[in-house]
PDB file of C-alpha atoms in Angstrom:
ATOM      1  CA  MET A 176      19.615-103.043  96.659  1.00 41.00           C
ATOM      2  CA  PRO A 177      21.162 -99.603  97.336  1.00 47.00           C
ATOM      3  CA  ASP A 178      19.269 -98.867 100.514  1.00 73.00           C
ATOM      4  CA  THR A 179      19.939 -97.975 104.125  1.00 87.00           C
ATOM      5  CA  PHE A 180      17.705 -99.370 106.857  1.00 91.00           C
ATOM      6  CA  ALA A 181      17.281 -97.942 110.362  1.00 91.00           C
ATOM      7  CA  PHE A 182      15.818-100.083 113.146  1.00 92.00           C
ATOM      8  CA  GLY A 183      15.984 -99.433 116.856  1.00 89.00           C
ATOM      9  CA  GLU A 184      19.381 -97.895 117.565  1.00 90.00           C
ATOM     10  CA  PHE A 185      20.977 -99.506 114.502  1.00 93.00           C
ATOM     11  CA  GLU A 186      21.586 -98.444 110.906  1.00 92.00           C
ATOM     12  CA  LEU A 187      22.261-101.000 108.168  1.00 93.00           C
ATOM     13  CA  ASP A 188      23.990 -99.486 105.126  1.00 89.00           C
ATOM     14  CA  VAL A 189      23.660-101.975 102.283  1.00 85.00           C
ATOM     15  CA  ALA A 190      25.888-100.099  99.832  1.00 80.00           C
ATOM     16  CA  ALA A 191      28.691 -99.856 102.416  1.00 82.00           C
ATOM     17  CA  PHE A 192      27.957-103.389 103.710  1.00 87.00           C
ATOM     18  CA  SER A 193      28.102-102.062 107.250  1.00 90.00           C
ATOM     19  CA  LEU A 194      26.074-102.077 110.457  1.00 94.00           C
ATOM     20  CA  ARG A 195      26.334 -99.080 112.784  1.00 92.00           C
ATOM     21  CA  ARG A 196      25.033 -98.163 116.211  1.00 89.00           C
ATOM     22  CA  GLY A 197      25.244 -94.532 117.310  1.00 79.00           C
ATOM     23  CA  GLY A 198      27.618 -93.864 114.405  1.00 77.00           C
ATOM     24  CA  GLU A 199      29.988 -96.650 115.496  1.00 85.00           C
ATOM     25  CA  ARG A 200      30.611 -99.409 112.980  1.00 89.00           C
ATOM     26  CA  LEU A 201      29.982-102.906 114.347  1.00 93.00           C
ATOM     27  CA  ARG A 202      31.844-106.020 113.274  1.00 91.00           C
ATOM     28  CA  LEU A 203      29.726-108.591 111.449  1.00 93.00           C
ATOM     29  CA  GLU A 204      31.112-111.200 109.084  1.00 93.00           C
ATOM     30  CA  LYS A 205      30.050-111.614 105.459  1.00 92.00           C
ATOM     31  CA  ILE A 206      27.496-114.436 105.754  1.00 92.00           C
ATOM     32  CA  PRO A 207      25.711-113.040 108.859  1.00 94.00           C
ATOM     33  CA  MET A 208      25.638-109.611 107.208  1.00 93.00           C
ATOM     34  CA  GLU A 209      24.031-111.044 104.072  1.00 92.00           C
ATOM     35  CA  VAL A 210      21.448-112.894 106.161  1.00 95.00           C
ATOM     36  CA  LEU A 211      20.690-109.722 108.137  1.00 96.00           C
ATOM     37  CA  ILE A 212      20.231-107.701 104.934  1.00 92.00           C
ATOM     38  CA  LEU A 213      17.853-110.351 103.591  1.00 92.00           C
ATOM     39  CA  LEU A 214      15.773-110.432 106.788  1.00 95.00           C
ATOM     40  CA  VAL A 215      15.633-106.641 107.226  1.00 93.00           C
ATOM     41  CA  SER A 216      14.682-106.062 103.580  1.00 89.00           C
ATOM     42  CA  ARG A 217      11.788-108.523 104.044  1.00 88.00           C
ATOM     43  CA  LYS A 218      10.711-107.012 107.388  1.00 90.00           C
ATOM     44  CA  GLY A 219       7.653-108.731 108.836  1.00 89.00           C
ATOM     45  CA  ALA A 220       7.709-111.601 106.329  1.00 91.00           C
ATOM     46  CA  LEU A 221       8.717-115.170 107.066  1.00 93.00           C
ATOM     47  CA  VAL A 222      12.009-115.948 105.338  1.00 93.00           C
ATOM     48  CA  GLY A 223      12.426-119.701 105.045  1.00 93.00           C
ATOM     49  CA  ARG A 224      15.710-121.491 105.562  1.00 91.00           C
ATOM     50  CA  GLU A 225      15.592-122.763 101.981  1.00 89.00           C
ATOM     51  CA  GLU A 226      15.145-119.190 100.744  1.00 89.00           C
ATOM     52  CA  ILE A 227      18.164-118.092 102.766  1.00 90.00           C
ATOM     53  CA  ARG A 228      20.185-120.985 101.334  1.00 88.00           C
ATOM     54  CA  ALA A 229      19.200-120.160  97.757  1.00 84.00           C
ATOM     55  CA  ALA A 230      19.868-116.431  98.190  1.00 84.00           C
ATOM     56  CA  LEU A 231      23.313-116.892  99.716  1.00 82.00           C
ATOM     57  CA  TRP A 232      24.721-119.997  98.035  1.00 77.00           C
ATOM     58  CA  GLY A 233      22.506-120.934  95.112  1.00 71.00           C
ATOM     59  CA  SER A 234      22.464-124.560  93.998  1.00 58.00           C
ATOM     60  CA  ARG A 235      26.081-124.941  92.912  1.00 55.00           C
ATOM     61  CA  VAL A 236      27.899-124.386  96.199  1.00 52.00           C
ATOM     62  CA  PHE A 237      28.142-127.245  98.693  1.00 54.00           C
ATOM     63  CA  VAL A 238      28.258-126.198 102.332  1.00 59.00           C
ATOM     64  CA  GLU A 239      26.597-127.385 105.516  1.00 72.00           C
ATOM     65  CA  HIS A 240      23.728-124.961 105.008  1.00 79.00           C
ATOM     66  CA  ASP A 241      21.858-125.604 108.254  1.00 86.00           C
ATOM     67  CA  ALA A 242      24.951-125.172 110.410  1.00 90.00           C
ATOM     68  CA  ALA A 243      25.990-122.055 108.474  1.00 91.00           C
ATOM     69  CA  ILE A 244      22.538-120.473 108.844  1.00 94.00           C
ATOM     70  CA  ASN A 245      22.403-121.308 112.552  1.00 94.00           C
ATOM     71  CA  THR A 246      25.816-119.721 113.067  1.00 95.00           C
ATOM     72  CA  ALA A 247      24.819-116.628 111.086  1.00 95.00           C
ATOM     73  CA  ILE A 248      21.643-116.126 113.139  1.00 97.00           C
ATOM     74  CA  ARG A 249      23.581-116.600 116.375  1.00 96.00           C
ATOM     75  CA  LYS A 250      26.127-113.949 115.333  1.00 97.00           C
ATOM     76  CA  ILE A 251      23.362-111.540 114.260  1.00 97.00           C
ATOM     77  CA  ARG A 252      21.664-111.900 117.632  1.00 96.00           C
ATOM     78  CA  HIS A 253      24.962-111.388 119.418  1.00 96.00           C
ATOM     79  CA  VAL A 254      25.771-108.110 117.658  1.00 96.00           C
ATOM     80  CA  LEU A 255      22.188-106.827 118.042  1.00 96.00           C
ATOM     81  CA  GLU A 256      22.107-107.978 121.696  1.00 94.00           C
ATOM     82  CA  ASP A 257      18.902-109.843 120.859  1.00 95.00           C
ATOM     83  CA  ASP A 258      17.298-112.584 122.940  1.00 93.00           C
ATOM     84  CA  ALA A 259      16.087-115.673 121.092  1.00 93.00           C
ATOM     85  CA  ASP A 260      13.447-116.338 123.773  1.00 93.00           C
ATOM     86  CA  MET A 261      12.138-112.743 123.783  1.00 92.00           C
ATOM     87  CA  PRO A 262      13.220-111.437 120.373  1.00 94.00           C
ATOM     88  CA  ARG A 263      13.304-107.743 119.708  1.00 94.00           C
ATOM     89  CA  PHE A 264      14.709-108.130 116.197  1.00 96.00           C
ATOM     90  CA  VAL A 265      14.889-111.706 114.843  1.00 96.00           C
ATOM     91  CA  GLU A 266      12.090-114.145 115.589  1.00 95.00           C
ATOM     92  CA  THR A 267      12.525-117.879 115.006  1.00 95.00           C
ATOM     93  CA  VAL A 268       9.586-119.692 113.427  1.00 94.00           C
ATOM     94  CA  VAL A 269      10.380-123.239 114.447  1.00 92.00           C
ATOM     95  CA  GLY A 270      10.803-125.602 111.527  1.00 88.00           C
ATOM     96  CA  LYS A 271      10.214-122.805 109.004  1.00 92.00           C
ATOM     97  CA  GLY A 272      12.692-119.946 109.163  1.00 94.00           C
ATOM     98  CA  TYR A 273      13.024-116.438 110.568  1.00 96.00           C
ATOM     99  CA  ARG A 274      11.172-113.140 110.658  1.00 95.00           C
ATOM    100  CA  PHE A 275      12.542-109.632 111.333  1.00 96.00           C
ATOM    101  CA  VAL A 276      10.018-108.089 113.731  1.00 93.00           C
ATOM    102  CA  MET A 277      11.409-104.640 114.594  1.00 92.00           C
ATOM    103  CA  SER A 278      10.017-101.590 112.758  1.00 89.00           C
ATOM    104  CA  VAL A 279      12.292-100.504 109.918  1.00 89.00           C
ATOM    105  CA  THR A 280      12.763 -97.107 108.285  1.00 86.00           C
ATOM    106  CA  ARG A 281      14.136 -97.280 104.757  1.00 79.00           C
ATOM    107  CA  ARG A 282      15.861 -94.757 102.553  1.00 70.00           C
ATOM    108  CA  SER A 283      17.404 -94.986  99.091  1.00 58.00           C
ATOM    109  CA  THR A 284      20.982 -94.162  98.219  1.00 50.00           C
ATOM    110  CA  GLY A 285      19.665 -91.304  96.094  1.00 48.00           C
ATOM    111  CA  SER A 286      18.032 -89.731  99.132  1.00 43.00           C
ATOM    112  CA  ALA A 287      21.211 -90.198 101.129  1.00 42.00           C
ATOM    113  CA  ALA A 288      23.233 -88.456  98.435  1.00 41.00           C
ATOM    114  CA  ARG A 289      20.940 -85.459  98.737  1.00 41.00           C
ATOM    115  CA  GLY A 290      21.543 -85.443 102.490  1.00 41.00           C
ATOM    116  CA  THR A 291      18.103 -86.630 103.546  1.00 41.00           C
ATOM    117  CA  ALA A 292      18.225 -88.205 107.004  1.00 43.00           C
ATOM    118  CA  VAL A 293      16.737 -91.590 107.783  1.00 50.00           C
ATOM    119  CA  SER A 294      14.295 -89.761 110.005  1.00 63.00           C
ATOM    120  CA  SER A 295      14.093 -86.126 111.027  1.00 80.00           C
ATOM    121  CA  HIS A 296      13.168 -87.097 114.596  1.00 88.00           C
ATOM    122  CA  SER A 297      14.728 -89.525 117.054  1.00 89.00           C
ATOM    123  CA  VAL A 298      15.355 -90.148 120.729  1.00 90.00           C
ATOM    124  CA  PHE A 299      18.631 -90.994 122.423  1.00 91.00           C
ATOM    125  CA  ARG A 300      19.272 -93.208 125.398  1.00 88.00           C
ATOM    126  CA  GLY A 301      22.929 -92.679 126.107  1.00 83.00           C
ATOM    127  CA  LYS A 302      24.671 -93.265 122.785  1.00 75.00           C
ATOM    128  CA  HIS A 303      21.840 -95.386 121.423  1.00 79.00           C
ATOM    129  CA  GLU A 304      19.604 -93.625 118.899  1.00 78.00           C
ATOM    130  CA  PHE A 305      16.055 -94.709 118.058  1.00 83.00           C
ATOM    131  CA  PHE A 306      14.691 -93.219 114.840  1.00 82.00           C
ATOM    132  CA  LEU A 307      11.001 -92.309 114.877  1.00 86.00           C
ATOM    133  CA  GLU A 308       8.511 -93.275 112.202  1.00 83.00           C
ATOM    134  CA  ASN A 309       5.369 -91.438 111.179  1.00 84.00           C
ATOM    135  CA  GLY A 310       2.536 -92.565 113.420  1.00 87.00           C
ATOM    136  CA  ASP A 311       2.824 -94.246 116.816  1.00 90.00           C
ATOM    137  CA  ASN A 312       6.230 -95.084 118.328  1.00 90.00           C
ATOM    138  CA  VAL A 313       5.704 -97.075 121.531  1.00 92.00           C
ATOM    139  CA  ILE A 314       8.221 -96.802 124.387  1.00 95.00           C
ATOM    140  CA  GLY A 315       8.416 -99.726 126.801  1.00 91.00           C
ATOM    141  CA  ARG A 316       9.817-103.107 127.830  1.00 86.00           C
ATOM    142  CA  ASP A 317       7.825-105.038 125.235  1.00 82.00           C
ATOM    143  CA  PRO A 318      10.217-106.603 122.682  1.00 71.00           C
ATOM    144  CA  ALA A 319       7.989-105.279 119.899  1.00 74.00           C
ATOM    145  CA  ALA A 320       8.186-101.664 121.131  1.00 80.00           C
ATOM    146  CA  GLN A 321       9.761 -99.286 118.642  1.00 81.00           C
ATOM    147  CA  ILE A 322      11.757 -97.743 121.501  1.00 89.00           C
ATOM    148  CA  ARG A 323      12.554-100.649 123.787  1.00 85.00           C
ATOM    149  CA  VAL A 324      13.719 -99.791 127.307  1.00 88.00           C
ATOM    150  CA  ASP A 325      14.342-102.992 129.250  1.00 85.00           C
ATOM    151  CA  HIS A 326      14.203-101.772 132.844  1.00 89.00           C
ATOM    152  CA  PRO A 327      11.943-102.969 135.708  1.00 90.00           C
ATOM    153  CA  SER A 328      10.626 -99.453 136.374  1.00 92.00           C
ATOM    154  CA  VAL A 329       9.362 -99.165 132.796  1.00 94.00           C
ATOM    155  CA  SER A 330       5.996-100.659 131.812  1.00 93.00           C
ATOM    156  CA  ARG A 331       5.722-102.991 128.826  1.00 90.00           C
ATOM    157  CA  SER A 332       3.871-100.261 126.935  1.00 93.00           C
ATOM    158  CA  HIS A 333       4.851 -97.214 128.951  1.00 96.00           C
ATOM    159  CA  ALA A 334       4.285 -94.271 126.603  1.00 96.00           C
ATOM    160  CA  LYS A 335       4.198 -93.407 122.940  1.00 96.00           C
ATOM    161  CA  ILE A 336       5.500 -90.656 120.690  1.00 96.00           C
ATOM    162  CA  VAL A 337       3.104 -89.836 117.884  1.00 94.00           C
ATOM    163  CA  LEU A 338       4.789 -88.286 114.858  1.00 92.00           C
ATOM    164  CA  ARG A 339       2.522 -86.606 112.320  1.00 89.00           C
ATOM    165  CA  ALA A 340       3.197 -83.814 109.841  1.00 84.00           C
ATOM    166  CA  GLY A 341       6.585 -83.149 111.410  1.00 83.00           C
ATOM    167  CA  GLN A 342       5.109 -82.676 114.899  1.00 90.00           C
ATOM    168  CA  ALA A 343       5.896 -85.064 117.762  1.00 95.00           C
ATOM    169  CA  THR A 344       3.528 -85.578 120.692  1.00 97.00           C
ATOM    170  CA  LEU A 345       4.245 -87.670 123.803  1.00 97.00           C
ATOM    171  CA  GLU A 346       1.453 -89.567 125.549  1.00 97.00           C
ATOM    172  CA  ASP A 347       1.533 -91.738 128.673  1.00 96.00           C
ATOM    173  CA  LEU A 348      -0.063 -95.181 128.268  1.00 96.00           C
ATOM    174  CA  ASP A 349      -1.345 -95.607 131.824  1.00 94.00           C
ATOM    175  CA  SER A 350       2.148 -96.574 132.927  1.00 95.00           C
ATOM    176  CA  ARG A 351       2.854 -97.728 136.469  1.00 91.00           C
ATOM    177  CA  ASN A 352       5.371 -94.969 137.293  1.00 93.00           C
ATOM    178  CA  GLY A 353       4.244 -92.198 134.965  1.00 95.00           C
ATOM    179  CA  THR A 354       5.945 -90.318 132.143  1.00 97.00           C
ATOM    180  CA  PHE A 355       7.695 -86.969 132.535  1.00 97.00           C
ATOM    181  CA  VAL A 356       8.853 -84.214 130.182  1.00 97.00           C
ATOM    182  CA  ASN A 357      11.543 -81.883 131.472  1.00 96.00           C
ATOM    183  CA  GLY A 358      10.651 -82.927 135.032  1.00 95.00           C
ATOM    184  CA  ARG A 359       6.885 -82.436 134.702  1.00 96.00           C
ATOM    185  CA  ARG A 360       4.564 -85.430 134.907  1.00 96.00           C
ATOM    186  CA  LEU A 361       2.255 -85.843 131.913  1.00 95.00           C
ATOM    187  CA  ASP A 362      -1.468 -85.670 132.472  1.00 94.00           C
ATOM    188  CA  ALA A 363      -2.317 -85.125 128.797  1.00 95.00           C
ATOM    189  CA  PRO A 364      -0.602 -85.567 125.400  1.00 96.00           C
ATOM    190  CA  THR A 365       2.221 -83.025 125.169  1.00 96.00           C
ATOM    191  CA  GLU A 366       4.102 -81.685 122.170  1.00 96.00           C
ATOM    192  CA  LEU A 367       7.846 -82.356 122.247  1.00 96.00           C
ATOM    193  CA  GLY A 368      10.431 -79.723 121.422  1.00 94.00           C
ATOM    194  CA  HIS A 369      14.023 -80.307 120.344  1.00 94.00           C
ATOM    195  CA  GLY A 370      16.138 -81.317 123.351  1.00 93.00           C
ATOM    196  CA  ALA A 371      13.175 -82.309 125.546  1.00 95.00           C
ATOM    197  CA  VAL A 372      14.100 -84.800 128.258  1.00 96.00           C
ATOM    198  CA  ILE A 373      11.634 -87.685 128.649  1.00 97.00           C
ATOM    199  CA  GLY A 374      11.607 -89.356 132.053  1.00 96.00           C
ATOM    200  CA  LEU A 375      10.543 -92.958 132.649  1.00 95.00           C
ATOM    201  CA  GLY A 376      11.314 -93.535 136.310  1.00 87.00           C
ATOM    202  CA  PRO A 377      15.127 -93.358 136.596  1.00 91.00           C
ATOM    203  CA  ILE A 378      15.519 -93.671 132.810  1.00 93.00           C
ATOM    204  CA  THR A 379      15.845 -90.570 130.648  1.00 95.00           C
ATOM    205  CA  LEU A 380      15.594 -90.197 126.896  1.00 95.00           C
ATOM    206  CA  THR A 381      16.381 -87.074 124.895  1.00 95.00           C
ATOM    207  CA  PHE A 382      14.199 -86.051 121.957  1.00 95.00           C
ATOM    208  CA  VAL A 383      15.979 -84.699 118.889  1.00 92.00           C
ATOM    209  CA  SER A 384      14.429 -82.847 115.962  1.00 88.00           C
ATOM    210  CA  ARG A 385      17.006 -82.441 113.231  1.00 76.00           C
ATOM    211  CA  SER A 386      14.979 -79.816 111.398  1.00 63.00           C
ATOM    212  CA  ALA A 387      14.948 -77.742 114.579  1.00 53.00           C
ATOM    213  CA  SER A 388      18.592 -78.406 115.442  1.00 45.00           C
ATOM    214  CA  ARG A 389      19.771 -77.050 112.119  1.00 46.00           C
ATOM    215  CA  SER A 390      18.253 -73.669 112.936  1.00 44.00           C
ATOM    216  CA  THR A 391      19.032 -73.469 116.659  1.00 41.00           C
ATOM    217  CA  GLN A 392      22.066 -73.663 118.903  1.00 41.00           C
ATOM    218  CA  PRO A 393      23.251 -77.126 120.027  1.00 39.00           C
ATOM    219  CA  MET A 394      22.118 -78.374 123.405  1.00 38.00           C
ATOM    220  CA  THR A 395      24.272 -77.286 126.314  1.00 34.00           C
ATOM    221  CA  GLY A 396      27.506 -79.208 126.662  1.00 35.00           C
ATOM    222  CA  SER A 397      27.307 -81.335 123.519  1.00 36.00           C
ATOM    223  CA  PRO A 398      25.359 -81.687 120.272  1.00 38.00           C
ATOM    224  CA  ARG A 399      24.824 -85.305 121.318  1.00 39.00           C
ATOM    225  CA  PRO A 400      22.525 -85.826 124.285  1.00 38.00           C
ATOM    226  CA  SER A 401      24.173 -88.890 125.766  1.00 38.00           C
ATOM    227  CA  SER A 402      25.455 -87.090 128.849  1.00 37.00           C
ATOM    228  CA  ARG A 403      21.889 -86.423 129.987  1.00 40.00           C
ATOM    229  CA  SER A 404      20.601 -89.936 129.472  1.00 40.00           C
ATOM    230  CA  SER A 405      20.988 -93.108 131.438  1.00 39.00           C
TER     231      SER A 405
END
């Protein structure tokens, strides 16, 4: 399965057997990594515990499967900073198995070799990068939001970035504290340009368009926008 998966601020490179966040490689042991790859590749589908057992150990290896799976899930949640009670990534279906619930962007190794990015548009919060998908990308505190910002000043569904035909538009979703672009409060859907600063109360996100950044100068101070985000 020579694919790379992007979800939230993470990138899972199957060929390299590595998990990265903001370009930094994260430590995850072999069994948890294999479970994560299985769940992410089946995004949205229930993956039963017996299916996990068969995929990882087959029928010839004797281990304490339940304990091993429990440990693997716990380590996955730890590295993803996920909450079992309010899951952003891995949902437990009691007595059945697990489901990966975060939106996933997928690319093939062939595309990577040609230099095609996981997504041509993303937003940064500090060093954390959220890749945008075509269609609606909701920003908010809701665990299912594509761009999750867990802060009391941010509404559960605060705003959304709509990506269509290479154009990104930001829209407020009747949030409690409003949504701002470059210091101006939104009163209508607004097109985003490379380097635009999105304000959600005291939280700022920076919009990045890679197609634009290749043909323009880097943003002031750094090509990475983390210094402007909080």
